[in-house]
C-alpha cells in the first residue's frame, strides 16, 4: 500500500509554510507522496484577479524537484463547491485498492471539522493529520503579555489534545498531530507583502516569487486612464510647483520600478498621490486626524507638516480609491521613512528626493546614481543628509521615526 498525504487548499499562493507541513508530514508518517489538491474557485473564498491555472502553475513550480510532491487539479476547474468528502470518495474509488490516504488539516479547520459536510465520510477513507499551526490564514497578534501568551498557548495545547481524543472517539479513526512546524505564514499576508523582496525570499520558493513578479500578480491594477484621471484630479489640489514635483516623483518612481522589477503603474500611482495632503493647512491636517482617529505624536503636533504622509494615505484611500495597502503604507511613511521598508516604500522615499525638479540638496548626483545601484545605501544617504540639514535648521524637531530609520539603514549597510 502506498501512503498518500492530501494537502488541500486554494494555494493563493502556495508558500513555504505549505511545503514545510508537507515535508514534516511525509517524514513523520513515512508518506510516499503528498498530493497538493487545488480547490476550484469556491464562492466563500474570494480568489480575485488570479486564474486557477496560475495557482496551479505556482504549485507546480513549488513542488518541482521535491520527491513525491504532486500537484492535483481534480477540483480545480469545477465551478460548484467541491466537498472534501466527495473528493475522498472519488479518490478511494480510483486509488483505494493500492493507496492509503492521510488527510492533512490546519489547526483552524481542525476545530470546526465536525461541522464540515459529512466528516464521517472523510474519516472512512482517510486518517487525519493535524498541523499544530494554521497554514492558510492566521490571526494578527494580540496584546497578550508574555505570561498571558504562555497561558494561552497552554490552554490551546490542552484544547487541542482534548479535541484529538474527542474526534478519535467520535469518528473511530486515527487523528494524529503533525510535529510543530516553525514557519507561520499566511497567503493573505503574502499577497499584501510579496513585492517586499526580503519578505518574499523567506516566505516563498524562488521560482514562485519570480512567477508572481513576471505576471505581476496581487498588485492592484491601475490602468493608464486611471493614472491620467488621477493626475487631473490631483492638479486641482496642489499649487503649480507642488504639481510639477508630483509629476517628477511619479516618473522617477516608475523608472525605479523598472529597475527593481516592481509593478511600475503602482509605483507611479504612489508618486502621483504621495503629497496629496501637502497643500492643506496644518489646521486641516490636524482636523482630519482628529476626525478620523489618526494618531498624532508629540513631534507631529509641533510640526503638523509631518502629518502630510499619514493624511495623504487616508485621502488616497477615501478620495482616490486606492485599496492596495502597500501603496497606502508607502505614502504614509514617505517623509520619515521607517525601519525595514518594503520595496515600494523605498522607491517612493528615494523618488521623492531625487526627482528631476530637486536641485537644492547636496551630493544629489551621487545619490541619484546610487538609487539605481544600491537602494538601501541610497535610503541611508538621504537620511544622513536630511538629518544633517534638520540639525542645521535649528527650529525643527527631529521625529524619532526619522532617527530610527537612519539607524536601521546604517546597520544594514554596515552588515
Ligand atoms: O513633501 P516633500 O517636500 O516633497 O518631501 P518630504 O515629504 O520628504 O518632506 C520633506 C521635508 O520634511 C524636508 O524639509 C525634511 C522634512 N523632514 C523629514 N524628516 C523630518 C523632517 N522634518 C522634521 N521637522 N522632522 C523630521 O524628522
Ligand atoms: Fe512629502
Ligand atoms: Fe514629495
Short mmCIF file of C-alpha atoms and ligand atoms in Angstrom, two decimals:
data_model
loop_
_atom_site.label_atom_id
_atom_site.label_comp_id
_atom_site.label_asym_id
_atom_site.label_seq_id
_atom_site.Cartn_x
_atom_site.Cartn_y
_atom_site.Cartn_z
CA UNK A 1 0.00 0.00 0.00
CA UNK A 2 1.25 3.43 -0.92
CA UNK A 3 0.76 6.09 1.74
CA UNK A 4 -0.57 9.32 0.29
CA UNK A 5 -0.88 12.63 2.15
CA UNK A 6 -3.50 15.02 0.87
CA UNK A 7 -2.96 18.73 1.39
CA UNK A 8 -5.89 20.70 0.06
CA UNK A 9 -6.14 24.45 -0.37
CA UNK A 10 -6.56 27.38 -2.68
CA UNK A 11 -2.78 27.91 -2.70
CA UNK A 12 -3.19 31.57 -3.50
CA UNK A 13 -0.24 31.45 -3.49
CA UNK A 14 1.48 28.29 -2.30
CA UNK A 15 4.24 29.19 0.19
CA UNK A 16 6.99 27.76 2.38
CA UNK A 17 4.50 27.05 5.18
CA UNK A 18 2.68 24.59 2.93
CA UNK A 19 5.92 22.98 1.85
CA UNK A 20 7.13 22.62 5.43
CA UNK A 21 3.93 20.99 6.59
CA UNK A 22 4.05 18.61 3.64
CA UNK A 23 7.68 17.75 4.39
CA UNK A 24 7.00 17.31 8.11
CA UNK A 25 4.03 15.02 7.47
CA UNK A 26 5.98 12.99 4.93
CA UNK A 27 8.87 12.38 7.29
CA UNK A 28 6.85 11.78 10.43
CA UNK A 29 4.37 9.35 8.90
CA UNK A 30 6.59 7.83 6.22
CA UNK A 31 4.34 9.00 3.41
CA UNK A 32 5.29 8.09 -0.14
CA UNK A 33 3.63 11.05 -1.76
CA UNK A 34 1.92 14.31 -0.88
CA UNK A 35 -0.79 15.44 -3.25
CA UNK A 36 -1.35 19.18 -3.37
CA UNK A 37 -5.06 19.27 -4.08
CA UNK A 38 -6.02 22.65 -5.54
CA UNK A 39 -9.56 23.78 -4.91
CA UNK A 40 -11.64 25.45 -7.58
CA UNK A 41 -12.99 28.93 -7.04
CA UNK A 42 -15.50 28.22 -4.28
CA UNK A 43 -17.98 31.00 -3.54
CA UNK A 44 -16.92 31.51 0.09
CA UNK A 45 -13.29 32.18 -0.76
CA UNK A 46 -12.61 35.17 -2.89
CA UNK A 47 -9.99 34.40 -5.48
CA UNK A 48 -9.66 37.71 -7.20
CA UNK A 49 -7.59 38.62 -10.22
CA UNK A 50 -5.86 35.29 -10.42
CA UNK A 51 -6.77 32.30 -12.54
CA UNK A 52 -6.96 28.68 -11.44
CA UNK A 53 -4.20 27.96 -13.96
CA UNK A 54 -1.90 30.48 -12.33
CA UNK A 55 -2.43 28.93 -8.90
CA UNK A 56 -1.74 25.54 -10.41
CA UNK A 57 1.37 26.80 -12.17
CA UNK A 58 2.75 28.13 -8.89
CA UNK A 59 2.17 24.83 -7.10
CA UNK A 60 3.89 23.03 -9.97
CA UNK A 61 6.90 25.31 -9.66
CA UNK A 62 6.97 24.94 -5.88
CA UNK A 63 6.99 21.14 -5.92
CA UNK A 64 9.36 20.70 -8.86
CA UNK A 65 12.36 18.79 -7.63
CA UNK A 66 10.62 17.70 -4.41
CA UNK A 67 10.41 13.96 -4.49
CA UNK A 68 6.83 12.74 -4.18
CA UNK A 69 5.10 16.14 -4.06
CA UNK A 70 2.42 16.14 -6.75
CA UNK A 71 0.02 18.92 -7.86
CA UNK A 72 -3.54 17.63 -8.37
CA UNK A 73 -6.12 19.55 -10.38
CA UNK A 74 -9.18 17.30 -10.00
CA UNK A 75 -11.17 20.06 -8.22
CA UNK A 76 -9.54 22.96 -9.99
CA UNK A 77 -11.91 23.60 -12.86
CA UNK A 78 -15.14 22.69 -11.07
CA UNK A 79 -17.45 25.68 -10.81
CA UNK A 80 -19.55 24.31 -7.98
CA UNK A 81 -18.31 23.70 -4.46
CA UNK A 82 -16.32 20.50 -4.17
CA UNK A 83 -16.77 18.95 -0.78
CA UNK A 84 -13.80 17.07 0.60
CA UNK A 85 -15.97 14.04 1.30
CA UNK A 86 -16.87 13.80 -2.40
CA UNK A 87 -13.26 14.11 -3.43
CA UNK A 88 -12.16 11.46 -0.96
CA UNK A 89 -14.88 9.14 -2.09
CA UNK A 90 -13.67 9.58 -5.64
CA UNK A 91 -10.04 9.09 -4.67
CA UNK A 92 -10.99 5.96 -2.80
CA UNK A 93 -12.84 4.60 -5.82
CA UNK A 94 -9.94 5.30 -8.15
CA UNK A 95 -6.94 4.50 -5.98
CA UNK A 96 -8.32 2.79 -2.89
CA UNK A 97 -7.03 -0.62 -3.95
CA UNK A 98 -3.40 0.39 -3.60
CA UNK A 99 -3.35 3.67 -1.68
CA UNK A 100 -3.91 4.60 1.92
CA UNK A 101 -4.87 8.26 2.42
CA UNK A 102 -3.82 10.76 5.08
CA UNK A 103 -5.87 13.93 5.01
CA UNK A 104 -3.98 16.98 6.29
CA UNK A 105 -5.79 19.73 8.22
CA UNK A 106 -4.68 23.10 9.59
CA UNK A 107 -5.48 23.87 13.19
CA UNK A 108 -8.39 26.20 12.40
CA UNK A 109 -10.10 23.68 10.17
CA UNK A 110 -9.47 21.03 12.77
CA UNK A 111 -11.61 22.67 15.46
CA UNK A 112 -14.51 23.10 13.08
CA UNK A 113 -14.02 19.74 11.40
CA UNK A 114 -17.11 18.08 12.85
CA UNK A 115 -19.22 20.81 11.27
CA UNK A 116 -17.94 20.10 7.78
CA UNK A 117 -20.17 18.32 5.31
CA UNK A 118 -20.03 14.60 6.03
CA UNK A 119 -16.85 14.42 8.12
CA UNK A 120 -17.64 10.75 8.74
CA UNK A 121 -17.12 10.01 5.05
CA UNK A 122 -13.75 11.74 5.09
CA UNK A 123 -12.79 9.67 8.11
CA UNK A 124 -13.96 6.48 6.44
CA UNK A 125 -11.42 6.91 3.65
CA UNK A 126 -8.54 8.69 5.35
CA UNK A 127 -6.61 9.05 8.55
CA UNK A 128 -6.42 12.67 9.68
CA UNK A 129 -3.18 14.57 10.26
CA UNK A 130 -3.42 17.90 12.01
CA UNK A 131 -0.82 20.62 11.68
CA UNK A 132 -0.48 22.42 15.00
CA UNK A 133 -0.44 25.65 13.04
CA UNK A 134 -2.63 27.29 10.51
CA UNK A 135 -1.21 27.16 7.07
CA UNK A 136 -3.77 29.27 5.34
CA UNK A 137 -4.84 32.37 7.20
CA UNK A 138 -3.77 33.25 10.70
CA UNK A 139 -4.86 35.92 13.11
CA UNK A 140 -2.92 39.03 13.88
CA UNK A 141 -1.01 39.13 17.15
CA UNK A 142 -2.87 40.47 20.15
CA UNK A 143 -1.71 42.42 23.19
CA UNK A 144 -1.03 39.38 25.32
CA UNK A 145 1.70 39.77 27.94
CA UNK A 146 4.48 37.15 27.86
CA UNK A 147 2.86 35.26 30.77
CA UNK A 148 -0.55 35.58 29.15
CA UNK A 149 0.84 34.29 25.91
CA UNK A 150 2.28 31.22 27.62
CA UNK A 151 -1.00 30.59 29.42
CA UNK A 152 -2.92 30.96 26.18
CA UNK A 153 -0.56 28.54 24.45
CA UNK A 154 -1.08 26.00 27.24
CA UNK A 155 -4.83 26.38 27.06
CA UNK A 156 -4.69 25.86 23.33
CA UNK A 157 -2.48 22.79 23.69
CA UNK A 158 -4.93 21.34 26.17
CA UNK A 159 -7.91 22.08 23.96
CA UNK A 160 -6.02 20.59 21.05
CA UNK A 161 -5.25 17.35 22.88
CA UNK A 162 -8.85 17.08 24.10
CA UNK A 163 -10.15 17.68 20.63
CA UNK A 164 -7.90 14.91 19.23
CA UNK A 165 -9.31 12.46 21.77
CA UNK A 166 -12.84 13.60 21.15
CA UNK A 167 -12.58 13.15 17.39
CA UNK A 168 -10.86 9.76 17.64
CA UNK A 169 -13.74 8.60 19.74
CA UNK A 170 -16.44 10.20 17.66
CA UNK A 171 -15.21 9.18 14.22
CA UNK A 172 -13.45 5.95 15.18
CA UNK A 173 -10.47 6.96 13.13
CA UNK A 174 -6.86 7.96 13.77
CA UNK A 175 -6.24 11.64 14.31
CA UNK A 176 -2.56 12.48 14.60
CA UNK A 177 -0.75 15.67 15.34
CA UNK A 178 1.98 16.74 12.93
CA UNK A 179 5.02 17.83 14.96
CA UNK A 180 5.39 21.55 15.09
CA UNK A 181 6.37 23.47 12.02
CA UNK A 182 8.33 26.64 12.67
CA UNK A 183 7.22 28.99 9.88
CA UNK A 184 3.97 30.82 10.44
CA UNK A 185 2.82 32.34 7.20
CA UNK A 186 -0.46 33.09 5.54
CA UNK A 187 -1.34 33.54 1.91
CA UNK A 188 -3.14 36.80 2.63
CA UNK A 189 -0.03 38.24 4.25
CA UNK A 190 1.96 37.14 1.23
CA UNK A 191 -0.49 38.75 -1.16
CA UNK A 192 -0.04 42.02 0.72
CA UNK A 193 3.72 41.94 1.07
CA UNK A 194 5.07 39.91 -1.83
CA UNK A 195 6.69 42.91 -3.53
CA UNK A 196 8.88 43.30 -0.49
CA UNK A 197 11.76 41.19 -1.77
CA UNK A 198 13.25 40.39 1.62
CA UNK A 199 9.92 39.09 2.87
CA UNK A 200 9.23 37.11 -0.30
CA UNK A 201 12.62 35.48 -0.07
CA UNK A 202 11.85 33.87 3.25
CA UNK A 203 8.18 33.16 2.51
CA UNK A 204 8.27 31.66 -0.97
CA UNK A 205 10.31 29.36 -3.16
CA UNK A 206 12.39 31.48 -5.51
CA UNK A 207 10.58 30.19 -8.60
CA UNK A 208 7.17 31.09 -7.19
CA UNK A 209 8.27 34.62 -6.31
CA UNK A 210 9.67 35.06 -9.81
CA UNK A 211 6.43 33.82 -11.33
CA UNK A 212 4.47 36.34 -9.27
CA UNK A 213 6.77 39.16 -10.38
CA UNK A 214 6.73 38.11 -14.04
CA UNK A 215 2.95 38.06 -14.08
CA UNK A 216 2.55 40.99 -11.68
CA UNK A 217 0.10 39.04 -9.55
CA UNK A 218 -1.51 40.51 -6.43
CA UNK A 219 -0.92 44.13 -7.44
CA UNK A 220 -3.91 46.46 -7.67
CA UNK A 221 -4.30 47.08 -11.34
CA UNK A 222 -4.01 50.74 -12.33
CA UNK A 223 -4.65 51.46 -15.98
CA UNK A 224 -3.07 54.35 -17.90
CA UNK A 225 -6.51 56.01 -17.87
CA UNK A 226 -6.74 55.78 -14.10
CA UNK A 227 -3.34 57.41 -13.77
CA UNK A 228 -4.39 60.18 -16.15
CA UNK A 229 -7.66 60.82 -14.35
CA UNK A 230 -5.92 60.88 -11.01
CA UNK A 231 -3.35 63.34 -12.34
CA UNK A 232 -6.14 65.70 -13.41
CA UNK A 233 -7.80 65.44 -10.05
CA UNK A 234 -4.63 65.96 -8.06
CA UNK A 235 -3.67 69.01 -10.12
CA UNK A 236 -6.63 70.85 -8.61
CA UNK A 237 -5.45 70.06 -5.08
CA UNK A 238 -1.89 71.32 -5.46
CA UNK A 239 -0.14 74.53 -6.38
CA UNK A 240 1.83 74.60 -9.64
CA UNK A 241 5.20 73.94 -8.02
CA UNK A 242 3.93 71.00 -5.99
CA UNK A 243 2.21 69.56 -9.05
CA UNK A 244 5.42 69.74 -11.07
CA UNK A 245 7.24 67.97 -8.22
CA UNK A 246 4.48 65.35 -8.09
CA UNK A 247 4.85 64.55 -11.79
CA UNK A 248 8.60 64.32 -11.31
CA UNK A 249 8.16 61.84 -8.45
CA UNK A 250 5.63 59.85 -10.46
CA UNK A 251 8.04 59.44 -13.38
CA UNK A 252 11.04 58.73 -11.20
CA UNK A 253 9.14 56.16 -9.13
CA UNK A 254 8.04 54.48 -12.37
CA UNK A 255 11.63 54.37 -13.52
CA UNK A 256 12.95 52.94 -10.29
CA UNK A 257 10.15 50.38 -10.53
CA UNK A 258 11.50 49.30 -13.94
CA UNK A 259 14.96 48.93 -12.46
CA UNK A 260 13.81 46.86 -9.49
CA UNK A 261 11.05 44.99 -11.35
CA UNK A 262 8.20 46.37 -9.31
CA UNK A 263 4.74 46.90 -10.93
CA UNK A 264 5.50 50.31 -12.38
CA UNK A 265 1.99 51.69 -12.54
CA UNK A 266 1.59 51.12 -8.81
CA UNK A 267 4.82 52.99 -8.19
CA UNK A 268 3.63 55.79 -10.46
CA UNK A 269 0.33 55.97 -8.60
CA UNK A 270 2.22 56.21 -5.31
CA UNK A 271 4.27 59.08 -6.77
CA UNK A 272 1.19 60.82 -8.03
CA UNK A 273 -0.58 60.71 -4.68
CA UNK A 274 2.27 60.96 -2.18
CA UNK A 275 1.92 64.70 -1.48
CA UNK A 276 -1.85 64.97 -1.94
CA UNK A 277 -2.18 66.35 1.60
CA UNK A 278 0.78 68.72 1.29
CA UNK A 279 -1.24 71.76 0.27
CA UNK A 280 -3.71 71.52 3.14
CA UNK A 281 -3.19 73.84 6.10
CA UNK A 282 -1.83 72.49 9.39
CA UNK A 283 -5.28 73.05 10.90
CA UNK A 284 -6.90 70.99 8.17
CA UNK A 285 -4.39 68.15 8.64
CA UNK A 286 -4.91 68.12 12.40
CA UNK A 287 -8.68 68.26 11.98
CA UNK A 288 -8.65 65.24 9.67
CA UNK A 289 -6.51 63.31 12.15
CA UNK A 290 -8.90 64.15 14.94
CA UNK A 291 -11.96 63.20 12.94
CA UNK A 292 -10.52 60.00 11.59
CA UNK A 293 -8.77 58.87 14.75
CA UNK A 294 -5.32 59.06 13.14
CA UNK A 295 -2.66 59.02 15.86
CA UNK A 296 -0.71 62.28 16.25
CA UNK A 297 2.61 62.10 18.12
CA UNK A 298 4.10 64.98 20.13
CA UNK A 299 6.53 65.90 17.39
CA UNK A 300 3.78 65.78 14.80
CA UNK A 301 1.67 68.10 16.91
CA UNK A 302 4.51 70.64 16.92
CA UNK A 303 5.30 70.07 13.24
CA UNK A 304 1.99 69.17 11.59
CA UNK A 305 3.55 69.21 8.11
CA UNK A 306 4.96 65.82 9.11
CA UNK A 307 1.39 64.53 9.02
CA UNK A 308 1.01 65.01 5.27
CA UNK A 309 2.10 61.39 4.73
CA UNK A 310 -0.46 59.81 7.05
CA UNK A 311 -3.23 62.19 6.00
CA UNK A 312 -2.21 61.66 2.38
CA UNK A 313 -2.60 57.90 2.79
CA UNK A 314 -6.05 58.47 4.23
CA UNK A 315 -7.09 60.65 1.30
CA UNK A 316 -5.55 58.26 -1.21
CA UNK A 317 -7.86 55.57 0.09
CA UNK A 318 -11.03 57.59 0.58
CA UNK A 319 -10.86 60.11 -2.19
CA UNK A 320 -8.69 58.40 -4.81
CA UNK A 321 -9.94 54.86 -4.20
CA UNK A 322 -6.62 53.13 -3.64
CA UNK A 323 -7.17 49.76 -1.96
CA UNK A 324 -3.66 48.45 -2.16
CA UNK A 325 -2.43 48.66 1.43
CA UNK A 326 1.22 48.51 0.46
CA UNK A 327 0.71 51.62 -1.66
CA UNK A 328 -1.08 53.44 1.15
CA UNK A 329 1.71 52.46 3.50
CA UNK A 330 4.37 53.90 1.20
CA UNK A 331 2.54 57.23 1.16
CA UNK A 332 2.11 57.21 4.94
CA UNK A 333 5.84 56.80 5.65
CA UNK A 334 7.34 58.76 2.76
CA UNK A 335 8.67 61.69 4.83
CA UNK A 336 10.38 59.99 7.78
CA UNK A 337 10.80 56.53 6.35
CA UNK A 338 10.51 53.54 8.66
CA UNK A 339 12.72 50.64 9.60
CA UNK A 340 12.62 47.65 7.27
CA UNK A 341 10.73 49.33 4.45
CA UNK A 342 9.15 47.42 1.57
CA UNK A 343 10.47 47.86 -1.94
CA UNK A 344 7.68 50.29 -2.81
CA UNK A 345 8.28 52.29 0.38
CA UNK A 346 11.91 52.70 -0.62
CA UNK A 347 11.14 53.51 -4.25
CA UNK A 348 8.82 56.33 -3.21
CA UNK A 349 11.13 57.59 -0.48
CA UNK A 350 14.02 57.81 -2.93
CA UNK A 351 12.00 59.15 -5.88
CA UNK A 352 10.71 61.98 -3.69
CA UNK A 353 14.27 63.06 -3.01
CA UNK A 354 15.87 62.64 -6.42
CA UNK A 355 13.13 63.65 -8.90
CA UNK A 356 14.49 65.96 -11.61
CA UNK A 357 12.94 69.12 -10.17
CA UNK A 358 15.00 68.86 -6.97
CA UNK A 359 18.17 70.94 -7.01
CA UNK A 360 18.90 72.21 -3.51
CA UNK A 361 20.23 69.17 -1.69
CA UNK A 362 23.94 68.46 -1.73
CA UNK A 363 25.55 65.43 -3.43
CA UNK A 364 22.40 64.87 -5.49
CA UNK A 365 24.41 63.42 -8.39
CA UNK A 366 25.93 60.82 -6.13
CA UNK A 367 22.58 59.94 -4.54
CA UNK A 368 20.83 59.76 -7.92
CA UNK A 369 23.35 57.33 -9.24
CA UNK A 370 23.27 55.26 -6.05
CA UNK A 371 19.48 54.91 -6.41
CA UNK A 372 20.00 52.54 -9.32
CA UNK A 373 22.86 50.61 -7.76
CA UNK A 374 22.02 50.05 -4.11
CA UNK A 375 18.63 51.17 -2.89
CA UNK A 376 19.31 50.60 0.81
CA UNK A 377 22.51 52.60 0.68
CA UNK A 378 20.68 55.33 -1.19
CA UNK A 379 17.99 55.47 1.50
CA UNK A 380 20.73 55.75 4.08
CA UNK A 381 22.48 58.60 2.27
CA UNK A 382 19.22 60.54 2.02
CA UNK A 383 18.58 60.12 5.73
CA UNK A 384 22.11 61.12 6.57
CA UNK A 385 21.74 64.36 4.62
CA UNK A 386 18.22 65.05 5.85
CA UNK A 387 19.26 64.70 9.49
CA UNK A 388 22.25 66.93 8.90
CA UNK A 389 20.02 69.50 7.21
CA UNK A 390 17.48 69.40 10.05
CA UNK A 391 20.27 69.73 12.57
CA UNK A 392 21.38 72.90 10.81
CA UNK A 393 17.83 74.28 10.73
CA UNK A 394 17.73 74.74 14.49
CA UNK A 395 14.00 75.32 14.80
CA UNK A 396 12.89 71.94 13.59
CA UNK A 397 12.35 68.97 15.82
CA UNK A 398 13.54 65.61 14.65
CA UNK A 399 10.94 62.89 14.59
CA UNK A 400 12.20 59.78 16.46
CA UNK A 401 10.92 57.82 13.47
CA UNK A 402 13.43 59.55 11.17
CA UNK A 403 16.25 58.66 13.55
CA UNK A 404 15.10 55.09 13.82
CA UNK A 405 15.04 54.74 10.04
CA UNK A 406 18.51 56.21 9.86
CA UNK A 407 19.88 53.76 12.43
CA UNK A 408 18.21 50.80 10.78
CA UNK A 409 19.71 51.52 7.36
CA UNK A 410 23.06 52.38 8.85
CA UNK A 411 23.13 48.91 10.41
CA UNK A 412 22.06 47.32 7.13
CA UNK A 413 24.80 48.85 5.04
CA UNK A 414 27.39 48.08 7.71
CA UNK A 415 26.42 44.45 7.98
O1 LIG B 1 6.83 66.66 0.82
P1 LIG B 1 8.16 66.88 0.17
O2 LIG B 1 8.70 68.25 0.40
O3 LIG B 1 8.17 66.52 -1.26
O4 LIG B 1 9.20 65.86 0.83
P2 LIG B 1 9.05 65.11 2.24
O5 LIG B 1 7.72 64.55 2.38
O6 LIG B 1 10.21 64.18 2.33
O7 LIG B 1 9.20 66.24 3.29
C1 LIG B 1 10.43 66.85 3.29
C2 LIG B 1 10.60 67.73 4.46
O8 LIG B 1 10.37 67.04 5.66
C3 LIG B 1 12.05 68.18 4.46
O9 LIG B 1 12.09 69.57 4.69
C4 LIG B 1 12.66 67.43 5.61
C5 LIG B 1 11.47 67.23 6.49
N1 LIG B 1 11.64 66.17 7.45
C6 LIG B 1 11.98 64.88 7.26
N2 LIG B 1 12.13 64.23 8.44
C7 LIG B 1 11.84 65.17 9.40
C8 LIG B 1 11.53 66.38 8.78
N3 LIG B 1 11.20 67.49 9.45
C9 LIG B 1 11.20 67.45 10.77
N4 LIG B 1 10.88 68.51 11.45
N5 LIG B 1 11.49 66.30 11.46
C10 LIG B 1 11.82 65.14 10.82
O10 LIG B 1 12.10 64.11 11.46
FE1 LIG B 2 6.07 64.73 1.05
FE1 LIG B 3 7.21 64.96 -2.20
#
